[in-house]
Structure formats: C-alpha cells, structure tokens
Short mmCIF file of N, CA and C in Angstrom, two decimals:
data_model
loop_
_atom_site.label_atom_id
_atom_site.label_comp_id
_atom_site.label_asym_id
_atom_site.label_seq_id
_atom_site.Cartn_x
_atom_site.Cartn_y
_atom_site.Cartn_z
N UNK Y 1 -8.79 -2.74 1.85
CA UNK Y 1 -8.17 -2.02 0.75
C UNK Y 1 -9.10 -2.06 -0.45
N UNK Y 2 -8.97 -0.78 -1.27
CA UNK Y 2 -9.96 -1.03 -2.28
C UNK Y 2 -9.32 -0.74 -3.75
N UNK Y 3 -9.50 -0.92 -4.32
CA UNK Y 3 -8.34 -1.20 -5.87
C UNK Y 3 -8.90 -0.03 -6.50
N UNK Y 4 -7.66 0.49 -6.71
CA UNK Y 4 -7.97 2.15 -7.62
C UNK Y 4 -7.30 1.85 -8.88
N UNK Y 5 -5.83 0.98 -9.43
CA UNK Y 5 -6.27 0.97 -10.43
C UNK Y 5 -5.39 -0.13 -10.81
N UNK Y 6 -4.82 -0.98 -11.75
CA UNK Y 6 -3.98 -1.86 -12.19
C UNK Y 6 -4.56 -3.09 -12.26
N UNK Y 7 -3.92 -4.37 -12.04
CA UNK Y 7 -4.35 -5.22 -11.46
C UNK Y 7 -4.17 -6.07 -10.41
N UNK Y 8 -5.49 -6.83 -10.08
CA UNK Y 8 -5.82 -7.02 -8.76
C UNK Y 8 -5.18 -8.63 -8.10
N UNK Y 9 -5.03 -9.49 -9.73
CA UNK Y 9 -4.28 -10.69 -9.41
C UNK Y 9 -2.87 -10.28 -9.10
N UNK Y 10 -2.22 -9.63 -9.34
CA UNK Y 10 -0.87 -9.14 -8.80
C UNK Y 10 -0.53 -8.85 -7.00
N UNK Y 11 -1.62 -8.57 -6.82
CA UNK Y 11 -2.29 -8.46 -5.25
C UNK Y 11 -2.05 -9.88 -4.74
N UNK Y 12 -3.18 -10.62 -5.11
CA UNK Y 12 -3.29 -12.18 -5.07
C UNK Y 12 -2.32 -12.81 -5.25
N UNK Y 13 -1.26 -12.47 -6.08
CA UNK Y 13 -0.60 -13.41 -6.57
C UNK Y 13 1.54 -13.40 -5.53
N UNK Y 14 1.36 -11.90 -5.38
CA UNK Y 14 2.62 -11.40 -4.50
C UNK Y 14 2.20 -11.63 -2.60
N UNK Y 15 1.08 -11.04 -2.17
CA UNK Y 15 0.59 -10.81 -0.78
C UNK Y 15 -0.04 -11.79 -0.41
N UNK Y 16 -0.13 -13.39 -0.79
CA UNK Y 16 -0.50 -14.34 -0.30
C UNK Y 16 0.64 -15.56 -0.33
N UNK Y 17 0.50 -16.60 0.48
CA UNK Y 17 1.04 -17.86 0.91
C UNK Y 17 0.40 -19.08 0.42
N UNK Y 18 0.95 -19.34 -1.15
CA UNK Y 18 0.12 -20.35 -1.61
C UNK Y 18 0.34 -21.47 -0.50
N UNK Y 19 1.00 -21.66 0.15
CA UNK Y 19 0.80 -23.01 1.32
C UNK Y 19 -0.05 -23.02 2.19
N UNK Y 20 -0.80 -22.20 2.31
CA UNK Y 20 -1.70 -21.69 3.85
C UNK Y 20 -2.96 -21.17 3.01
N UNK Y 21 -3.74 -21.43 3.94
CA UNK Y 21 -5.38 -20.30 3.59
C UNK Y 21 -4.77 -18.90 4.43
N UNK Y 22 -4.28 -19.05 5.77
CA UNK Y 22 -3.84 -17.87 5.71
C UNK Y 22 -3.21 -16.22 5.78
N UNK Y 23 -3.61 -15.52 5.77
CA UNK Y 23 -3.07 -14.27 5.50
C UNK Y 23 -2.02 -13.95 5.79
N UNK Y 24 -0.74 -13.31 5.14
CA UNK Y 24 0.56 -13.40 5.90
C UNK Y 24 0.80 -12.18 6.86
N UNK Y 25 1.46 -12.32 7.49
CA UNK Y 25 1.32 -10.72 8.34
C UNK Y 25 2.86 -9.63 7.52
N UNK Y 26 2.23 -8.54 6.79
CA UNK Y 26 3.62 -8.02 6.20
C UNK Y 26 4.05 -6.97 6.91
N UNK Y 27 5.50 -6.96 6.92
CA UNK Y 27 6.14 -6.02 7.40
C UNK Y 27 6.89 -5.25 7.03
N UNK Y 28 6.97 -3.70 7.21
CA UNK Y 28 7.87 -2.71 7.04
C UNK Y 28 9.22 -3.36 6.93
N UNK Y 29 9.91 -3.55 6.22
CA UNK Y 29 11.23 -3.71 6.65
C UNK Y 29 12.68 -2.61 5.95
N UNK Y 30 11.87 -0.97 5.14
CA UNK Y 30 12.94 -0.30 4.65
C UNK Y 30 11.53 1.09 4.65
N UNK Y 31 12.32 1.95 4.47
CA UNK Y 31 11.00 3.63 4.07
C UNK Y 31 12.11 4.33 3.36
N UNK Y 32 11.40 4.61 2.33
CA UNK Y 32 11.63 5.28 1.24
C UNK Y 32 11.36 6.86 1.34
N UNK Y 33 12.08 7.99 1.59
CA UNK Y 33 12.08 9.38 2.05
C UNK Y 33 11.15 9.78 0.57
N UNK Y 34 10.49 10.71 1.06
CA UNK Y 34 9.40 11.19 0.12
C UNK Y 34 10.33 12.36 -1.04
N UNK Y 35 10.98 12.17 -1.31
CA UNK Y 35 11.70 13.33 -1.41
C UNK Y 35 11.66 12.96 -3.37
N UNK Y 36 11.65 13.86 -4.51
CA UNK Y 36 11.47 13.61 -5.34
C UNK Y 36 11.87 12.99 -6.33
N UNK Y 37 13.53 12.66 -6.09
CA UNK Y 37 14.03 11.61 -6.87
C UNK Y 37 13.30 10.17 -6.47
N UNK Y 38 13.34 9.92 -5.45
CA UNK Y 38 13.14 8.78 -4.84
C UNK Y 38 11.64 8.38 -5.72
N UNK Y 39 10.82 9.39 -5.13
CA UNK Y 39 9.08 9.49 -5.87
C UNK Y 39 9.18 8.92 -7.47
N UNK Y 40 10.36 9.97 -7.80
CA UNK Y 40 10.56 9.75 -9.44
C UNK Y 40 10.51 8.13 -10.49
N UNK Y 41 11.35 7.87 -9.00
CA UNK Y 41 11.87 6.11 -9.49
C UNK Y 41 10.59 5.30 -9.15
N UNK Y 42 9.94 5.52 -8.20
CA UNK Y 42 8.55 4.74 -8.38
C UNK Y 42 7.41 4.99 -9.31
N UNK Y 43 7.27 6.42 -9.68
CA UNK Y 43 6.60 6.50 -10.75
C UNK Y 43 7.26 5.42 -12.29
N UNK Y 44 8.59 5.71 -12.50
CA UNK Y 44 9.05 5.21 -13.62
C UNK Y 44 8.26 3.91 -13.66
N UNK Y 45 8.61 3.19 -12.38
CA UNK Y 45 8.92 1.85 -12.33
C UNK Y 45 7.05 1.16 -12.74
N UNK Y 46 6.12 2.38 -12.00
CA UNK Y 46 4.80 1.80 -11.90
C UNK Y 46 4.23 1.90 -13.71
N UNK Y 47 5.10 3.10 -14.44
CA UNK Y 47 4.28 3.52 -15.80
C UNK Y 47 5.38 1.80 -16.81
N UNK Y 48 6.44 1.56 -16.34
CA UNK Y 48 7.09 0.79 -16.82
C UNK Y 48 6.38 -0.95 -16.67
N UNK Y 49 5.93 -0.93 -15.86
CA UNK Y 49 5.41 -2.03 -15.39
C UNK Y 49 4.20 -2.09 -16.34
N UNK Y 50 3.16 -1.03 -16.89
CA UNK Y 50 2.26 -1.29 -17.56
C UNK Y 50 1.22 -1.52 -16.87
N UNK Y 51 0.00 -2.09 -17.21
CA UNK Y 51 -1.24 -2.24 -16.47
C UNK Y 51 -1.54 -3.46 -15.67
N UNK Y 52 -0.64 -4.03 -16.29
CA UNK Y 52 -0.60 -5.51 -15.82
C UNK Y 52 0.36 -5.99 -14.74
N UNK Y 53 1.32 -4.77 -14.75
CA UNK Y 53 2.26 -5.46 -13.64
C UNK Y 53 2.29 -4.31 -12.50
N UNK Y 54 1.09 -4.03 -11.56
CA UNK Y 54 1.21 -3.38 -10.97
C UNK Y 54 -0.27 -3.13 -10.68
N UNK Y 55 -0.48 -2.99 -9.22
CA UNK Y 55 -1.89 -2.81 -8.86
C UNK Y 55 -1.92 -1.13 -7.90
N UNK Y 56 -2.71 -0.46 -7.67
CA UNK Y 56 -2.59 0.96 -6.71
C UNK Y 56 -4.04 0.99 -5.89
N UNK Y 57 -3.77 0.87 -4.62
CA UNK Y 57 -5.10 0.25 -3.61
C UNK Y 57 -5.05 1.34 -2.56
N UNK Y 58 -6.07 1.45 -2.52
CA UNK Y 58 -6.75 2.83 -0.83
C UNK Y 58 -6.79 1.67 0.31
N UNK Y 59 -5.90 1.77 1.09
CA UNK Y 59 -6.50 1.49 2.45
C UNK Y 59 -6.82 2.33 3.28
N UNK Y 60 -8.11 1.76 3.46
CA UNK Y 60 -8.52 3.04 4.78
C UNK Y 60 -9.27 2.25 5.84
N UNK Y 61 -9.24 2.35 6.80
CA UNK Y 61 -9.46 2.11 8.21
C UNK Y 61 -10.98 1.28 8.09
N UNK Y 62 -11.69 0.49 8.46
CA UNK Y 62 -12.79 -0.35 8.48
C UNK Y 62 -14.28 0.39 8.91
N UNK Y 63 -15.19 0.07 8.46
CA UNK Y 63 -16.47 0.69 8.97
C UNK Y 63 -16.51 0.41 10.52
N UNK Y 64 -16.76 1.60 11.29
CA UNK Y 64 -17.01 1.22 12.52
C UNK Y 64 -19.01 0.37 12.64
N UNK Y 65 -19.18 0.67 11.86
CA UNK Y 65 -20.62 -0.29 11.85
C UNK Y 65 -20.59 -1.32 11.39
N UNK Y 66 -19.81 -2.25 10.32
CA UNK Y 66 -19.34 -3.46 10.11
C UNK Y 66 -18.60 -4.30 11.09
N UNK Y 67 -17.97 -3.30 12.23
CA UNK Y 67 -17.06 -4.25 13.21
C UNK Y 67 -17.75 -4.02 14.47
N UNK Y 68 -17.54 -5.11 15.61
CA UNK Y 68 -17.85 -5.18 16.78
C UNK Y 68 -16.54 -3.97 17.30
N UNK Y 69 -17.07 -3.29 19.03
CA UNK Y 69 -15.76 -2.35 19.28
C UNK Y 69 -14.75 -3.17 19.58
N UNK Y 70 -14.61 -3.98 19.80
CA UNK Y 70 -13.21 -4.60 19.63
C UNK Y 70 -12.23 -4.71 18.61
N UNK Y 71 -13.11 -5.64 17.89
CA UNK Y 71 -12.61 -5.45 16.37
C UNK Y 71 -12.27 -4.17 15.38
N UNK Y 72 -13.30 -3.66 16.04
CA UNK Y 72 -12.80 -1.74 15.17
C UNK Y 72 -11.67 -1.49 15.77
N UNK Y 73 -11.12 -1.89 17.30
CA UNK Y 73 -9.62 -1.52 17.56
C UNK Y 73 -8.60 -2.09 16.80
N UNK Y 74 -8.39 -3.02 16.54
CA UNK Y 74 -7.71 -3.54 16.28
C UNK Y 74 -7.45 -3.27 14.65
N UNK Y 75 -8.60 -3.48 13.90
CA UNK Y 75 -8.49 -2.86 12.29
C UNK Y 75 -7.88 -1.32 12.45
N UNK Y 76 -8.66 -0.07 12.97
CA UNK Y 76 -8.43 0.96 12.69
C UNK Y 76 -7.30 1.58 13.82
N UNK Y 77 -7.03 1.21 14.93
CA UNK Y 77 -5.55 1.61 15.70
C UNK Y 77 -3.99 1.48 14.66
N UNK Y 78 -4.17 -0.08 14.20
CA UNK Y 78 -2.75 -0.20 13.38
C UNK Y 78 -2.86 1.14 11.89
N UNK Y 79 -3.41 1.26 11.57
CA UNK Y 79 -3.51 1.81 10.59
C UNK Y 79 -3.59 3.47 10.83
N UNK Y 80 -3.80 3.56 11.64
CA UNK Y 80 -3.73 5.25 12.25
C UNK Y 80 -2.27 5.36 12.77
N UNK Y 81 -1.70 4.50 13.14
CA UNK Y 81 -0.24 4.37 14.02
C UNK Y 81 0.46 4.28 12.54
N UNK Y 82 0.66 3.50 11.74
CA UNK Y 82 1.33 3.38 10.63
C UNK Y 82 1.65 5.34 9.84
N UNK Y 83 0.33 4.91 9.71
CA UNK Y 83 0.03 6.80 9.10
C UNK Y 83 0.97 8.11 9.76
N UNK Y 84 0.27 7.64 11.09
CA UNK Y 84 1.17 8.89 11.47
C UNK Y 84 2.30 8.66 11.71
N UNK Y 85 2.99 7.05 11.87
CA UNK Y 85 4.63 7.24 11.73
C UNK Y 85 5.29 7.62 10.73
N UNK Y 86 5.01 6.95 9.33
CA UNK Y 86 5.24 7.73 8.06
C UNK Y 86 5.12 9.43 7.83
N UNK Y 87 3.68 10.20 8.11
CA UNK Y 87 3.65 10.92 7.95
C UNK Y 87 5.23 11.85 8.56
N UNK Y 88 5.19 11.11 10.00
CA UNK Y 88 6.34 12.06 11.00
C UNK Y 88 7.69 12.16 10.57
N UNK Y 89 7.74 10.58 9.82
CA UNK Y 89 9.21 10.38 9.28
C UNK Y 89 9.44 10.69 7.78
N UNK Y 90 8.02 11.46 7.11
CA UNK Y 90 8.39 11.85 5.62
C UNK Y 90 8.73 10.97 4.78
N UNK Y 91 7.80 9.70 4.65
CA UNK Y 91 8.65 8.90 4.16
C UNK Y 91 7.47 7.52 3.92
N UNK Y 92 7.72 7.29 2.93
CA UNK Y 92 6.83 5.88 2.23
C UNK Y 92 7.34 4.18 2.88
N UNK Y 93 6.52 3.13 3.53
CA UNK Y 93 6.78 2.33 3.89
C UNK Y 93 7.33 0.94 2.64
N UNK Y 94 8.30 0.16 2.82
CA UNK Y 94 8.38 -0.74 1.62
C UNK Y 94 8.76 -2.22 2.01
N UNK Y 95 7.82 -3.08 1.31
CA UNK Y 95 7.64 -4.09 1.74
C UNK Y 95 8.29 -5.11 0.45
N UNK Y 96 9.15 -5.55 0.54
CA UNK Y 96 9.80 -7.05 -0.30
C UNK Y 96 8.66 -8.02 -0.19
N UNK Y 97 8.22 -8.26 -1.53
CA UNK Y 97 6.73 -9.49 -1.51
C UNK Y 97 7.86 -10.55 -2.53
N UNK Y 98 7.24 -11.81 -2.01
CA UNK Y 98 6.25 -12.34 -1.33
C UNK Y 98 6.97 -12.09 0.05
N UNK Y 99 5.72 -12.31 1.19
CA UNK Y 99 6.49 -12.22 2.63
C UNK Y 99 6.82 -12.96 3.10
N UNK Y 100 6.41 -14.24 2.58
CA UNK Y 100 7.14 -15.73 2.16
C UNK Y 100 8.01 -16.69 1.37
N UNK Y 101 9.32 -15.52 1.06
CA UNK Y 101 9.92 -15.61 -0.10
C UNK Y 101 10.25 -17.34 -0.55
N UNK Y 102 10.46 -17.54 -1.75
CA UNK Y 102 9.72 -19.25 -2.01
C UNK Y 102 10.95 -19.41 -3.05
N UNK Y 103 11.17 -20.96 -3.76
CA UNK Y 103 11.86 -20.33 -4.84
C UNK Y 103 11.90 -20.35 -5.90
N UNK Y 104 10.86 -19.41 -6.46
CA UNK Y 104 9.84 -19.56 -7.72
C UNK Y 104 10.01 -16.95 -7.41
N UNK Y 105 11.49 -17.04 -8.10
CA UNK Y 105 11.81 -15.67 -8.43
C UNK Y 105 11.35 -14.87 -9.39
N UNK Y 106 10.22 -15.87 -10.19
CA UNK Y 106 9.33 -14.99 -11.26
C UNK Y 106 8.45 -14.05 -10.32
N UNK Y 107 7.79 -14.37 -9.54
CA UNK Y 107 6.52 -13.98 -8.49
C UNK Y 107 7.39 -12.91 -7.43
N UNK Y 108 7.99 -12.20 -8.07
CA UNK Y 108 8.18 -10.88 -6.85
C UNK Y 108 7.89 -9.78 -7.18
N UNK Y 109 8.22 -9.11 -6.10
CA UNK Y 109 7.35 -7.69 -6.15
C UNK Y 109 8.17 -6.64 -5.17
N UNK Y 110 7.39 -5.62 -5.55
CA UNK Y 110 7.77 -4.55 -4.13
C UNK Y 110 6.48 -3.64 -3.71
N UNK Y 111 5.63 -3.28 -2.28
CA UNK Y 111 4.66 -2.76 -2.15
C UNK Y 111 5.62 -1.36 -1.41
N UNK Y 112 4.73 -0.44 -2.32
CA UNK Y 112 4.99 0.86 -1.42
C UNK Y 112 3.74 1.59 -0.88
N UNK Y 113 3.94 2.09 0.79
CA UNK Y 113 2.62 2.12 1.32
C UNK Y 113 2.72 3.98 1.79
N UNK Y 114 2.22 4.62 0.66
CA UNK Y 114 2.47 6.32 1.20
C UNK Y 114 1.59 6.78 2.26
N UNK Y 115 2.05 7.54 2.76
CA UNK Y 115 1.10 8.24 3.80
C UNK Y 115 0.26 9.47 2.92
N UNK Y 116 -0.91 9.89 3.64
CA UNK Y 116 -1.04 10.87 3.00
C UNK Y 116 -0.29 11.82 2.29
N UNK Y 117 -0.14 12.39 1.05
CA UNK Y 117 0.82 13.13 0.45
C UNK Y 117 0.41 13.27 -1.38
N UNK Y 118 1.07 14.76 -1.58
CA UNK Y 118 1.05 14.83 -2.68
C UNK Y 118 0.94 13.42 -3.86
N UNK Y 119 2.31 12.61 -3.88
CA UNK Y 119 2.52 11.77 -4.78
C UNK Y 119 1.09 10.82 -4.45
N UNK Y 120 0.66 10.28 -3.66
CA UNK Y 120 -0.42 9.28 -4.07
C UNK Y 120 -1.60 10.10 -4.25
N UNK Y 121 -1.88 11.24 -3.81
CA UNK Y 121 -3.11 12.44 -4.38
C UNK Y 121 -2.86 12.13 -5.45
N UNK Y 122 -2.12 12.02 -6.69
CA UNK Y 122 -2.21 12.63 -7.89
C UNK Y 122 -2.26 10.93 -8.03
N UNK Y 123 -1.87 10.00 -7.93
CA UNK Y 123 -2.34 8.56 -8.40
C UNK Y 123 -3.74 8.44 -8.24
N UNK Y 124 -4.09 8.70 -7.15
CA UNK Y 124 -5.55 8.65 -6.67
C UNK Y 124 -6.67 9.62 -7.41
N UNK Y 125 -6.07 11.06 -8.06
CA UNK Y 125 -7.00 12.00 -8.32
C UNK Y 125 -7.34 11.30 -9.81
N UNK Y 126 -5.64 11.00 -10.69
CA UNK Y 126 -5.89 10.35 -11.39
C UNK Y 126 -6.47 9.03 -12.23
N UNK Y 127 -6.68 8.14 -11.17
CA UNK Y 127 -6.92 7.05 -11.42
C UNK Y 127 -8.82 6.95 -10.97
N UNK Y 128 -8.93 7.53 -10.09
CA UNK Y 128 -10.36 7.51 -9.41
C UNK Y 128 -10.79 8.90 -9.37
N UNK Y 129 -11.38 9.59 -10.32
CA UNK Y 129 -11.59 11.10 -10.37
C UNK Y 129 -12.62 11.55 -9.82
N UNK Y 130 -13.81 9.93 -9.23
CA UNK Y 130 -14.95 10.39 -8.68
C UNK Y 130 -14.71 9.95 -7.08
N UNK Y 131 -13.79 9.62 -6.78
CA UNK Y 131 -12.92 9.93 -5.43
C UNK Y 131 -13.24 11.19 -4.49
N UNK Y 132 -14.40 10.88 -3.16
CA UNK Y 132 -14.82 11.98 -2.31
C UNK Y 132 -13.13 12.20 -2.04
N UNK Y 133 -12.63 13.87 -1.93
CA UNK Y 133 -11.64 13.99 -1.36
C UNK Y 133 -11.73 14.57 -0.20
N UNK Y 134 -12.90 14.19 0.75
CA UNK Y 134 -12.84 14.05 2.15
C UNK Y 134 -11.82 13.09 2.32
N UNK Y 135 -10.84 12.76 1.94
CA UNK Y 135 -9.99 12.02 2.83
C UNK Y 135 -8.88 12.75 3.14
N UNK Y 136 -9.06 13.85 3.17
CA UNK Y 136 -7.73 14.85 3.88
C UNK Y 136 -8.05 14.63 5.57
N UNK Y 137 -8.90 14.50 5.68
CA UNK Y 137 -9.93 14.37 7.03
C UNK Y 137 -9.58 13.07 7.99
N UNK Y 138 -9.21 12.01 6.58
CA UNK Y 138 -9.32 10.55 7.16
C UNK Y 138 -7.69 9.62 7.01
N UNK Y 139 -7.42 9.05 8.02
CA UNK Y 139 -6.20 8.37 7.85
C UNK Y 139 -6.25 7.30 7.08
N UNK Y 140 -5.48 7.04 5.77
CA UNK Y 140 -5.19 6.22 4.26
C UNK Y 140 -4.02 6.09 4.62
N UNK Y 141 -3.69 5.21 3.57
CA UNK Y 141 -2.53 4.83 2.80
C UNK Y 141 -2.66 4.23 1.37
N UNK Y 142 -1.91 5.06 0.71
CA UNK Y 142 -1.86 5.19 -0.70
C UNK Y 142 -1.30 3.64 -1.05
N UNK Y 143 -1.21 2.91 -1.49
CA UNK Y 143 -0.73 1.34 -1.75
C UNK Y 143 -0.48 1.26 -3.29
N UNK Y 144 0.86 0.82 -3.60
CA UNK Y 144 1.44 0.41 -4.49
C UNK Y 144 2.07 -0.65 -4.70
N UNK Y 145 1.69 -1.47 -5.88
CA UNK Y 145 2.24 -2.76 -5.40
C UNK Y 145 2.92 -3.05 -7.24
N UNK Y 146 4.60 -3.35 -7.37
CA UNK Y 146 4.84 -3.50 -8.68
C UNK Y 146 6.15 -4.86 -8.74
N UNK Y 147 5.05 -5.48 -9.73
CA UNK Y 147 5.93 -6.54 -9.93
C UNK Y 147 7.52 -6.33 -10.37
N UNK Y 148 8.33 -7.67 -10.01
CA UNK Y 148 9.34 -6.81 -10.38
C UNK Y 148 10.29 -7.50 -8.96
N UNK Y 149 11.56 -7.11 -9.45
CA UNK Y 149 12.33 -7.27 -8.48
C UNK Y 149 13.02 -5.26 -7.98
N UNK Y 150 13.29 -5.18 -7.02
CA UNK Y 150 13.83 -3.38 -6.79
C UNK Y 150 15.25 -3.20 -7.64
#
C-alpha cells in the first residue's frame, strides 16, 4: 500500500497488534453499497476527521519482479479476487480496527476498502494529481482508514 494522503501513524497505530511483531490478518466483516448517501457519510466523516485522523492508501498488487512466482501468487491473486468481488457487488469493503479489539477504546477506527470507482478517483485525483491514471488498466483498492468509532 502506498499513502496518498493523511496520516500514516493512524495506519500504525489502528492495523497493528501491539502484542505481536506480527501482522494481523484483517477481515471483511460488513460492505458498504456504493450508492451516494452512503459515499456521502464517508466523505463527511474523512473531511471531519481532519488531517490527522485519517490516512487514504493505494493498494495495488506487488511487483512481479520483486517477488519469486510463488510469492507473486499469493500477493497479487487475493487482491484481484477482493476487487472483483466488490466491483460485482457495488459496494466498498469495511473493516472494524483494531482487528484485535483491546481495551484501550481511544485507538479505533474504521477502514474502507473501494474498488475501483468514481468516489476513490476523485480522492486519488485529488490528493495525488501526479498519479499515472493507467490504473483503469490495473486492479487497486482505494483505502480509507478514519479514526473514530462508526
């Protein structure tokens, strides 16, 4: 993932397991229909949050020259499967952080993971304007991550 705009300790600080080195595995557990009220309330929530409480990250699929072919399966299969289930079901993935809920209720969050689509184009056009938009081409996910409880 690569950080387009907010901040990045909010990342660090929601999507990790201070008990462990690591990584937690997160999961879908609700999708949010793309539909424009819905869109509406995440915009509010991301301009409400300010710069500080809220990070917006490109994931895109791994260099196939950085990974062995194994490893390129495994990075770039999940992430093509994600894409196109969202895309099929119209609809943004949403993840309750931490994925290790703890009980220290200052430190939450909510990640929303769009499929290709209008609403993260215009986060993305906006935030990163020197952004190749060859990625109509390439399977992303738009990543939103805002502190906060839903």
């Amino acid at each position: 993932m690569h950080l387009v705009s907010g901040d990045v300790h909010i990342v660090d600080t929601l999507m990790r397991d201070p008990t462990t080195t690591e990584m937690p595995e997160l999961r879908i557990t609700q999708r949010l229909r793309l539909d424009q009220s819905k869109l509406g309330e995440v915009g509010r929530r991301i301009t409400q949050s300010g710069s500080n409480g809220h990070s917006i990250l490109l994931a895109m699929p791994g260099s196939p020259h950085a990974l062995d072919d194994q490893m390129n399966t495994t990075v770039q299969r999940p992430l093509r499967n994600i894409v196109s289930y969202l895309k099929q079901k119209e609809a943004a993935g949403v993840i309750t952080l931490p994925p290790n809920p703890s009980k220290d209720r200052a430190n939450v969050g909510v990640l929303h993971a769009f499929p290709p689509c209008q609403f993260g184009n215009e986060y993305l056009s906006a935030c990163a304007q020197k952004l190749n938009f060859e990625l109509a081409k390439e399977d992303y996910l738009v990543v939103v991550v805002v502190r906060g409880a839903t």
